[in-house]
mmCIF file with all atom_site columns, C-alpha atoms and ligand atoms in Angstrom:
data_model
loop_
_atom_site.group_PDB
_atom_site.id
_atom_site.type_symbol
_atom_site.label_atom_id
_atom_site.label_alt_id
_atom_site.label_comp_id
_atom_site.label_asym_id
_atom_site.label_entity_id
_atom_site.label_seq_id
_atom_site.pdbx_PDB_ins_code
_atom_site.Cartn_x
_atom_site.Cartn_y
_atom_site.Cartn_z
_atom_site.occupancy
_atom_site.B_iso_or_equiv
_atom_site.pdbx_formal_charge
_atom_site.auth_seq_id
_atom_site.auth_comp_id
_atom_site.auth_asym_id
_atom_site.auth_atom_id
_atom_site.pdbx_PDB_model_num
ATOM   1   C  CA  . MET J 1 1   ? -9.513  24.956  -2.543  1.00 51.00 ? 21  MET J CA  1
ATOM   2   C  CA  . ASN J 1 2   ? -13.195 24.641  -1.930  1.00 51.00 ? 22  ASN J CA  1
ATOM   3   C  CA  . THR J 1 3   ? -14.866 26.036  1.153   1.00 54.00 ? 23  THR J CA  1
ATOM   4   C  CA  . ASP J 1 4   ? -17.915 23.774  1.534   1.00 63.00 ? 24  ASP J CA  1
ATOM   5   C  CA  . PHE J 1 5   ? -16.118 22.059  4.376   1.00 75.00 ? 25  PHE J CA  1
ATOM   6   C  CA  . THR J 1 6   ? -16.662 23.159  7.909   1.00 82.00 ? 26  THR J CA  1
ATOM   7   C  CA  . SER J 1 7   ? -13.284 23.694  9.520   1.00 86.00 ? 27  SER J CA  1
ATOM   8   C  CA  . GLU J 1 8   ? -13.696 20.510  11.542  1.00 88.00 ? 28  GLU J CA  1
ATOM   9   C  CA  . THR J 1 9   ? -14.428 18.304  8.529   1.00 90.00 ? 29  THR J CA  1
ATOM   10  C  CA  . ARG J 1 10  ? -11.566 19.966  6.719   1.00 91.00 ? 30  ARG J CA  1
ATOM   11  C  CA  . ALA J 1 11  ? -9.252  19.025  9.592   1.00 92.00 ? 31  ALA J CA  1
ATOM   12  C  CA  . ILE J 1 12  ? -10.496 15.444  9.449   1.00 94.00 ? 32  ILE J CA  1
ATOM   13  C  CA  . PHE J 1 13  ? -9.800  15.334  5.729   1.00 96.00 ? 33  PHE J CA  1
ATOM   14  C  CA  . ILE J 1 14  ? -6.289  16.755  6.102   1.00 95.00 ? 34  ILE J CA  1
ATOM   15  C  CA  . ASP J 1 15  ? -5.511  14.312  8.925   1.00 95.00 ? 35  ASP J CA  1
ATOM   16  C  CA  . GLY J 1 16  ? -6.754  11.524  6.706   1.00 97.00 ? 36  GLY J CA  1
ATOM   17  C  CA  . LEU J 1 17  ? -4.468  12.648  3.880   1.00 97.00 ? 37  LEU J CA  1
ATOM   18  C  CA  . ARG J 1 18  ? -1.494  12.722  6.219   1.00 96.00 ? 38  ARG J CA  1
ATOM   19  C  CA  . ASN J 1 19  ? -2.340  9.292   7.567   1.00 97.00 ? 39  ASN J CA  1
ATOM   20  C  CA  . ALA J 1 20  ? -2.610  8.010   4.004   1.00 97.00 ? 40  ALA J CA  1
ATOM   21  C  CA  . HIS J 1 21  ? 0.813   9.502   3.284   1.00 97.00 ? 41  HIS J CA  1
ATOM   22  C  CA  . ALA J 1 22  ? 2.245   7.653   6.286   1.00 97.00 ? 42  ALA J CA  1
ATOM   23  C  CA  . MET J 1 23  ? 0.412   4.493   5.213   1.00 97.00 ? 43  MET J CA  1
ATOM   24  C  CA  . GLU J 1 24  ? 2.039   4.649   1.781   1.00 98.00 ? 44  GLU J CA  1
ATOM   25  C  CA  . ASN J 1 25  ? 5.497   5.052   3.266   1.00 97.00 ? 45  ASN J CA  1
ATOM   26  C  CA  . GLN J 1 26  ? 4.762   2.077   5.447   1.00 96.00 ? 46  GLN J CA  1
ATOM   27  C  CA  . ALA J 1 27  ? 3.705   0.178   2.319   1.00 97.00 ? 47  ALA J CA  1
ATOM   28  C  CA  . LEU J 1 28  ? 7.106   0.899   0.774   1.00 97.00 ? 48  LEU J CA  1
ATOM   29  C  CA  . SER J 1 29  ? 8.918   -0.281  3.882   1.00 96.00 ? 49  SER J CA  1
ATOM   30  C  CA  . ILE J 1 30  ? 6.931   -3.527  3.779   1.00 96.00 ? 50  ILE J CA  1
ATOM   31  C  CA  . MET J 1 31  ? 7.290   -4.233  0.066   1.00 97.00 ? 51  MET J CA  1
ATOM   32  C  CA  . LYS J 1 32  ? 10.910  -3.286  -0.570  1.00 96.00 ? 52  LYS J CA  1
ATOM   33  C  CA  . PRO J 1 33  ? 12.502  -5.872  1.779   1.00 95.00 ? 53  PRO J CA  1
ATOM   34  C  CA  . GLN J 1 34  ? 10.125  -8.526  0.424   1.00 95.00 ? 54  GLN J CA  1
ATOM   35  C  CA  . VAL J 1 35  ? 11.226  -7.920  -3.149  1.00 94.00 ? 55  VAL J CA  1
ATOM   36  C  CA  . ALA J 1 36  ? 14.853  -8.100  -2.118  1.00 92.00 ? 56  ALA J CA  1
ATOM   37  C  CA  . ARG J 1 37  ? 14.391  -11.569 -0.613  1.00 92.00 ? 57  ARG J CA  1
ATOM   38  C  CA  . ILE J 1 38  ? 12.153  -13.279 -3.164  1.00 92.00 ? 58  ILE J CA  1
ATOM   39  C  CA  . GLU J 1 39  ? 13.951  -15.916 -5.208  1.00 88.00 ? 59  GLU J CA  1
ATOM   40  C  CA  . ASN J 1 40  ? 11.464  -18.519 -6.339  1.00 91.00 ? 60  ASN J CA  1
ATOM   41  C  CA  . TYR J 1 41  ? 8.416   -16.409 -7.083  1.00 95.00 ? 61  TYR J CA  1
ATOM   42  C  CA  . PRO J 1 42  ? 9.445   -14.041 -9.889  1.00 95.00 ? 62  PRO J CA  1
ATOM   43  C  CA  . GLU J 1 43  ? 5.866   -13.076 -10.763 1.00 97.00 ? 63  GLU J CA  1
ATOM   44  C  CA  . VAL J 1 44  ? 5.314   -11.896 -7.195  1.00 97.00 ? 64  VAL J CA  1
ATOM   45  C  CA  . ALA J 1 45  ? 8.581   -9.966  -7.275  1.00 97.00 ? 65  ALA J CA  1
ATOM   46  C  CA  . SER J 1 46  ? 7.700   -8.174  -10.489 1.00 97.00 ? 66  SER J CA  1
ATOM   47  C  CA  . ARG J 1 47  ? 4.167   -7.303  -9.355  1.00 98.00 ? 67  ARG J CA  1
ATOM   48  C  CA  . LEU J 1 48  ? 5.602   -5.943  -6.096  1.00 98.00 ? 68  LEU J CA  1
ATOM   49  C  CA  . GLN J 1 49  ? 8.150   -3.915  -8.086  1.00 98.00 ? 69  GLN J CA  1
ATOM   50  C  CA  . GLN J 1 50  ? 5.319   -2.462  -10.129 1.00 98.00 ? 70  GLN J CA  1
ATOM   51  C  CA  . HIS J 1 51  ? 3.338   -1.612  -7.017  1.00 98.00 ? 71  HIS J CA  1
ATOM   52  C  CA  . ILE J 1 52  ? 6.376   -0.002  -5.397  1.00 98.00 ? 72  ILE J CA  1
ATOM   53  C  CA  . ARG J 1 53  ? 6.574   2.364   -8.374  1.00 98.00 ? 73  ARG J CA  1
ATOM   54  C  CA  . GLU J 1 54  ? 2.821   2.970   -8.169  1.00 98.00 ? 74  GLU J CA  1
ATOM   55  C  CA  . THR J 1 55  ? 3.117   3.658   -4.450  1.00 98.00 ? 75  THR J CA  1
ATOM   56  C  CA  . GLU J 1 56  ? 5.814   6.260   -5.060  1.00 98.00 ? 76  GLU J CA  1
ATOM   57  C  CA  . GLY J 1 57  ? 3.388   7.947   -7.448  1.00 98.00 ? 77  GLY J CA  1
ATOM   58  C  CA  . GLN J 1 58  ? 0.608   7.729   -4.856  1.00 98.00 ? 78  GLN J CA  1
ATOM   59  C  CA  . ILE J 1 59  ? 2.803   9.524   -2.342  1.00 97.00 ? 79  ILE J CA  1
ATOM   60  C  CA  . THR J 1 60  ? 3.450   12.318  -4.843  1.00 97.00 ? 80  THR J CA  1
ATOM   61  C  CA  . ARG J 1 61  ? -0.293  12.608  -5.530  1.00 98.00 ? 81  ARG J CA  1
ATOM   62  C  CA  . LEU J 1 62  ? -1.098  12.849  -1.821  1.00 97.00 ? 82  LEU J CA  1
ATOM   63  C  CA  . GLU J 1 63  ? 1.545   15.546  -1.443  1.00 96.00 ? 83  GLU J CA  1
ATOM   64  C  CA  . SER J 1 64  ? -0.050  17.481  -4.285  1.00 96.00 ? 84  SER J CA  1
ATOM   65  C  CA  . ILE J 1 65  ? -3.414  17.471  -2.497  1.00 96.00 ? 85  ILE J CA  1
ATOM   66  C  CA  . LEU J 1 66  ? -1.810  18.422  0.822   1.00 95.00 ? 86  LEU J CA  1
ATOM   67  C  CA  . SER J 1 67  ? 0.071   21.301  -0.770  1.00 93.00 ? 87  SER J CA  1
ATOM   68  C  CA  . GLY J 1 68  ? -3.309  22.635  -1.983  1.00 91.00 ? 88  GLY J CA  1
ATOM   69  C  CA  . PHE J 1 69  ? -4.207  22.983  1.688   1.00 88.00 ? 89  PHE J CA  1
ATOM   70  C  CA  . ASP J 1 70  ? -0.796  24.525  2.449   1.00 79.00 ? 90  ASP J CA  1
ATOM   71  C  CA  . LYS J 1 71  ? 0.015   21.486  4.524   1.00 71.00 ? 91  LYS J CA  1
ATOM   72  C  CA  . GLU J 1 72  ? 3.151   19.435  4.642   1.00 71.00 ? 92  GLU J CA  1
ATOM   73  C  CA  . PRO J 1 73  ? 2.914   15.687  5.007   1.00 74.00 ? 93  PRO J CA  1
ATOM   74  C  CA  . SER J 1 74  ? 3.521   14.585  8.568   1.00 65.00 ? 94  SER J CA  1
ATOM   75  C  CA  . THR J 1 75  ? 7.196   13.705  8.335   1.00 58.00 ? 95  THR J CA  1
ATOM   76  C  CA  . LEU J 1 76  ? 7.794   12.667  11.927  1.00 53.00 ? 96  LEU J CA  1
ATOM   77  C  CA  . LYS J 1 77  ? 4.880   10.294  11.988  1.00 61.00 ? 97  LYS J CA  1
ATOM   78  C  CA  . ASP J 1 78  ? 5.911   8.874   8.604   1.00 62.00 ? 98  ASP J CA  1
ATOM   79  C  CA  . THR J 1 79  ? 9.401   8.150   9.822   1.00 58.00 ? 99  THR J CA  1
ATOM   80  C  CA  . ALA J 1 80  ? 8.154   6.401   12.926  1.00 57.00 ? 100 ALA J CA  1
ATOM   81  C  CA  . LEU J 1 81  ? 5.812   4.160   10.956  1.00 59.00 ? 101 LEU J CA  1
ATOM   82  C  CA  . SER J 1 82  ? 8.489   3.322   8.396   1.00 58.00 ? 102 SER J CA  1
ATOM   83  C  CA  . MET J 1 83  ? 10.801  2.214   11.160  1.00 54.00 ? 103 MET J CA  1
ATOM   84  C  CA  . VAL J 1 84  ? 8.185   -0.090  12.611  1.00 54.00 ? 104 VAL J CA  1
ATOM   85  C  CA  . GLY J 1 85  ? 7.788   -1.650  9.186   1.00 54.00 ? 105 GLY J CA  1
ATOM   86  C  CA  . SER J 1 86  ? 11.518  -2.206  8.728   1.00 53.00 ? 106 SER J CA  1
ATOM   87  C  CA  . LEU J 1 87  ? 12.046  -3.619  12.191  1.00 49.00 ? 107 LEU J CA  1
ATOM   88  C  CA  . ALA J 1 88  ? 9.165   -6.023  11.800  1.00 51.00 ? 108 ALA J CA  1
ATOM   89  C  CA  . THR J 1 89  ? 10.713  -7.285  8.589   1.00 52.00 ? 109 THR J CA  1
ATOM   90  C  CA  . ILE J 1 90  ? 14.177  -7.721  10.042  1.00 46.00 ? 110 ILE J CA  1
ATOM   91  C  CA  . GLY J 1 91  ? 12.638  -9.507  13.019  1.00 41.00 ? 111 GLY J CA  1
ATOM   92  C  CA  . HIS J 1 92  ? 11.088  -12.420 11.210  1.00 46.00 ? 112 HIS J CA  1
ATOM   93  C  CA  . ALA J 1 93  ? 13.772  -13.511 8.845   1.00 41.00 ? 113 ALA J CA  1
ATOM   94  C  CA  . MET J 1 94  ? 12.997  -16.211 6.322   1.00 42.00 ? 114 MET J CA  1
ATOM   95  C  CA  . ALA J 1 95  ? 10.460  -18.466 7.929   1.00 58.00 ? 115 ALA J CA  1
ATOM   96  C  CA  . GLY J 1 96  ? 9.835   -21.287 5.457   1.00 80.00 ? 116 GLY J CA  1
ATOM   97  C  CA  . ASP J 1 97  ? 6.327   -20.207 4.694   1.00 90.00 ? 117 ASP J CA  1
ATOM   98  C  CA  . GLU J 1 98  ? 7.174   -16.507 4.642   1.00 92.00 ? 118 GLU J CA  1
ATOM   99  C  CA  . ILE J 1 99  ? 5.911   -16.179 1.068   1.00 95.00 ? 119 ILE J CA  1
ATOM   100 C  CA  . LEU J 1 100 ? 2.452   -17.309 2.173   1.00 96.00 ? 120 LEU J CA  1
ATOM   101 C  CA  . LYS J 1 101 ? 2.339   -15.125 5.270   1.00 95.00 ? 121 LYS J CA  1
ATOM   102 C  CA  . ASN J 1 102 ? 3.488   -12.147 3.229   1.00 96.00 ? 122 ASN J CA  1
ATOM   103 C  CA  . SER J 1 103 ? 0.790   -12.867 0.661   1.00 97.00 ? 123 SER J CA  1
ATOM   104 C  CA  . PHE J 1 104 ? -1.882  -12.781 3.376   1.00 96.00 ? 124 PHE J CA  1
ATOM   105 C  CA  . ALA J 1 105 ? -0.412  -9.647  4.966   1.00 96.00 ? 125 ALA J CA  1
ATOM   106 C  CA  . ASN J 1 106 ? -0.110  -7.851  1.625   1.00 97.00 ? 126 ASN J CA  1
ATOM   107 C  CA  . TYR J 1 107 ? -3.710  -8.661  0.793   1.00 97.00 ? 127 TYR J CA  1
ATOM   108 C  CA  . ALA J 1 108 ? -4.804  -7.329  4.185   1.00 97.00 ? 128 ALA J CA  1
ATOM   109 C  CA  . PHE J 1 109 ? -2.706  -4.195  3.705   1.00 97.00 ? 129 PHE J CA  1
ATOM   110 C  CA  . GLU J 1 110 ? -4.162  -3.456  0.272   1.00 98.00 ? 130 GLU J CA  1
ATOM   111 C  CA  . ASN J 1 111 ? -7.657  -3.766  1.694   1.00 98.00 ? 131 ASN J CA  1
ATOM   112 C  CA  . PHE J 1 112 ? -6.734  -1.399  4.520   1.00 97.00 ? 132 PHE J CA  1
ATOM   113 C  CA  . GLU J 1 113 ? -5.586  1.072   1.872   1.00 98.00 ? 133 GLU J CA  1
ATOM   114 C  CA  . ILE J 1 114 ? -8.819  0.613   -0.075  1.00 98.00 ? 134 ILE J CA  1
ATOM   115 C  CA  . ALA J 1 115 ? -10.838 1.445   3.046   1.00 98.00 ? 135 ALA J CA  1
ATOM   116 C  CA  . ALA J 1 116 ? -8.675  4.504   3.741   1.00 98.00 ? 136 ALA J CA  1
ATOM   117 C  CA  . TYR J 1 117 ? -9.149  5.881   0.223   1.00 98.00 ? 137 TYR J CA  1
ATOM   118 C  CA  . ASN J 1 118 ? -12.863 5.154   0.208   1.00 98.00 ? 138 ASN J CA  1
ATOM   119 C  CA  . SER J 1 119 ? -13.180 7.115   3.444   1.00 98.00 ? 139 SER J CA  1
ATOM   120 C  CA  . LEU J 1 120 ? -11.154 10.034  2.027   1.00 98.00 ? 140 LEU J CA  1
ATOM   121 C  CA  . LEU J 1 121 ? -13.262 9.973   -1.129  1.00 98.00 ? 141 LEU J CA  1
ATOM   122 C  CA  . VAL J 1 122 ? -16.449 10.365  0.886   1.00 97.00 ? 142 VAL J CA  1
ATOM   123 C  CA  . LEU J 1 123 ? -14.998 13.458  2.544   1.00 97.00 ? 143 LEU J CA  1
ATOM   124 C  CA  . ALA J 1 124 ? -13.703 14.870  -0.744  1.00 96.00 ? 144 ALA J CA  1
ATOM   125 C  CA  . GLN J 1 125 ? -17.118 14.403  -2.270  1.00 95.00 ? 145 GLN J CA  1
ATOM   126 C  CA  . ALA J 1 126 ? -18.868 15.965  0.713   1.00 93.00 ? 146 ALA J CA  1
ATOM   127 C  CA  . GLY J 1 127 ? -16.564 18.962  0.403   1.00 92.00 ? 147 GLY J CA  1
ATOM   128 C  CA  . GLY J 1 128 ? -17.039 19.266  -3.329  1.00 92.00 ? 148 GLY J CA  1
ATOM   129 C  CA  . LEU J 1 129 ? -13.304 18.764  -3.890  1.00 94.00 ? 149 LEU J CA  1
ATOM   130 C  CA  . GLN J 1 130 ? -13.416 17.430  -7.405  1.00 95.00 ? 150 GLN J CA  1
ATOM   131 C  CA  . GLU J 1 131 ? -9.722  17.552  -8.138  1.00 96.00 ? 151 GLU J CA  1
ATOM   132 C  CA  . ALA J 1 132 ? -8.856  15.752  -4.896  1.00 97.00 ? 152 ALA J CA  1
ATOM   133 C  CA  . GLN J 1 133 ? -11.530 13.188  -5.717  1.00 97.00 ? 153 GLN J CA  1
ATOM   134 C  CA  . GLN J 1 134 ? -9.927  12.435  -9.062  1.00 98.00 ? 154 GLN J CA  1
ATOM   135 C  CA  . ILE J 1 135 ? -6.483  12.089  -7.550  1.00 98.00 ? 155 ILE J CA  1
ATOM   136 C  CA  . LEU J 1 136 ? -7.687  9.861   -4.701  1.00 98.00 ? 156 LEU J CA  1
ATOM   137 C  CA  . GLN J 1 137 ? -9.620  7.741   -7.179  1.00 98.00 ? 157 GLN J CA  1
ATOM   138 C  CA  . GLN J 1 138 ? -6.364  7.035   -9.044  1.00 98.00 ? 158 GLN J CA  1
ATOM   139 C  CA  . ASN J 1 139 ? -4.735  5.784   -5.849  1.00 98.00 ? 159 ASN J CA  1
ATOM   140 C  CA  . LEU J 1 140 ? -7.807  3.720   -5.003  1.00 98.00 ? 160 LEU J CA  1
ATOM   141 C  CA  . SER J 1 141 ? -7.837  2.079   -8.437  1.00 98.00 ? 161 SER J CA  1
ATOM   142 C  CA  . GLU J 1 142 ? -4.224  0.980   -8.056  1.00 98.00 ? 162 GLU J CA  1
ATOM   143 C  CA  . GLU J 1 143 ? -4.934  -0.520  -4.633  1.00 98.00 ? 163 GLU J CA  1
ATOM   144 C  CA  . GLU J 1 144 ? -7.961  -2.364  -5.966  1.00 98.00 ? 164 GLU J CA  1
ATOM   145 C  CA  . ALA J 1 145 ? -5.937  -3.765  -8.852  1.00 98.00 ? 165 ALA J CA  1
ATOM   146 C  CA  . MET J 1 146 ? -3.194  -4.894  -6.485  1.00 98.00 ? 166 MET J CA  1
ATOM   147 C  CA  . ALA J 1 147 ? -5.663  -6.489  -4.059  1.00 98.00 ? 167 ALA J CA  1
ATOM   148 C  CA  . GLU J 1 148 ? -7.313  -8.310  -6.953  1.00 98.00 ? 168 GLU J CA  1
ATOM   149 C  CA  . TRP J 1 149 ? -3.970  -9.536  -8.268  1.00 98.00 ? 169 TRP J CA  1
ATOM   150 C  CA  . LEU J 1 150 ? -2.965  -10.814 -4.833  1.00 98.00 ? 170 LEU J CA  1
ATOM   151 C  CA  . GLU J 1 151 ? -6.271  -12.614 -4.457  1.00 98.00 ? 171 GLU J CA  1
ATOM   152 C  CA  . GLN J 1 152 ? -6.013  -14.224 -7.872  1.00 98.00 ? 172 GLN J CA  1
ATOM   153 C  CA  . ASN J 1 153 ? -2.373  -15.152 -7.390  1.00 98.00 ? 173 ASN J CA  1
ATOM   154 C  CA  . LEU J 1 154 ? -2.839  -16.795 -4.000  1.00 98.00 ? 174 LEU J CA  1
ATOM   155 C  CA  . PRO J 1 155 ? -3.594  -20.255 -5.448  1.00 98.00 ? 175 PRO J CA  1
ATOM   156 C  CA  . VAL J 1 156 ? -0.517  -19.996 -7.698  1.00 96.00 ? 176 VAL J CA  1
ATOM   157 C  CA  . VAL J 1 157 ? 1.767   -19.033 -4.825  1.00 96.00 ? 177 VAL J CA  1
ATOM   158 C  CA  . THR J 1 158 ? 0.310   -21.681 -2.532  1.00 97.00 ? 178 THR J CA  1
ATOM   159 C  CA  . LEU J 1 159 ? 0.763   -24.479 -5.029  1.00 97.00 ? 179 LEU J CA  1
ATOM   160 C  CA  . ARG J 1 160 ? 4.242   -23.315 -5.974  1.00 95.00 ? 180 ARG J CA  1
ATOM   161 C  CA  . TYR J 1 161 ? 5.196   -23.297 -2.315  1.00 94.00 ? 181 TYR J CA  1
ATOM   162 C  CA  . ALA J 1 162 ? 3.862   -26.844 -1.900  1.00 94.00 ? 182 ALA J CA  1
ATOM   163 C  CA  . GLU J 1 163 ? 5.692   -27.932 -5.053  1.00 93.00 ? 183 GLU J CA  1
ATOM   164 C  CA  . LEU J 1 164 ? 8.995   -26.546 -3.802  1.00 92.00 ? 184 LEU J CA  1
ATOM   165 C  CA  . ARG J 1 165 ? 8.520   -28.254 -0.463  1.00 90.00 ? 185 ARG J CA  1
ATOM   166 C  CA  . GLU J 1 166 ? 7.705   -31.538 -2.196  1.00 91.00 ? 186 GLU J CA  1
ATOM   167 C  CA  . ALA J 1 167 ? 10.860  -31.164 -4.242  1.00 89.00 ? 187 ALA J CA  1
ATOM   168 C  CA  . GLY J 1 168 ? 12.754  -30.898 -0.992  1.00 79.00 ? 188 GLY J CA  1
ATOM   169 C  CA  . GLN J 1 169 ? 14.022  -27.400 -1.543  1.00 67.00 ? 189 GLN J CA  1
ATOM   170 C  CA  . THR J 1 170 ? 14.675  -25.199 1.366   1.00 55.00 ? 190 THR J CA  1
ATOM   171 C  CA  . ALA J 1 171 ? 11.616  -23.088 0.807   1.00 47.00 ? 191 ALA J CA  1
ATOM   172 C  CA  . LYS J 1 172 ? 13.082  -19.707 0.263   1.00 55.00 ? 192 LYS J CA  1
ATOM   173 C  CA  . SER J 1 173 ? 10.745  -16.869 -0.367  1.00 59.00 ? 193 SER J CA  1
HETATM 174 MG MG1 . LIG G 2 .   ? -0.851  2.438   -1.725  1.00 65.22 ? 22  LIG G MG1 1
HETATM 175 FE FE1 . LIG G 2 .   ? -1.127  -0.509  -2.187  1.00 65.22 ? 23  LIG G FE1 1
#
């Protein structure tokens, strides 16, 4: 890989890649339990399914960049973060308005991811790492598309939730 980086900036970039790898595993541990519990919002479930598959691809892409630096993803840190995600999900089981809270949280998470990739892209550009830039741009584009979908779908989910409540259904996710 390119050598325009000073060793310090290179370390920052590699740390950032590892953090992104952990972030993506956390994303999986947030989305997978949600999909499993959704009953009344099939369009949300299918978009989450799609993004789970995309996220698995993002993880592979990050690993390909890290392997170019002869670095392994930070497995220990990943595991710890994944556990936090799972425990948080188990902890708040099925509040009535869970679908809304998850919609807000997912939107926030996608925007966190967007910021992380934008930051990595600045470093990749500064280091003249064109291949890494292309790969990171793919991840960024998927996060932007997901964030946009969540934003556009929020009115739909909100009204559907209200409709189900009006109809007297136990408002399952
Ligand atoms: Mg992601
Ligand atoms: Fe994402």
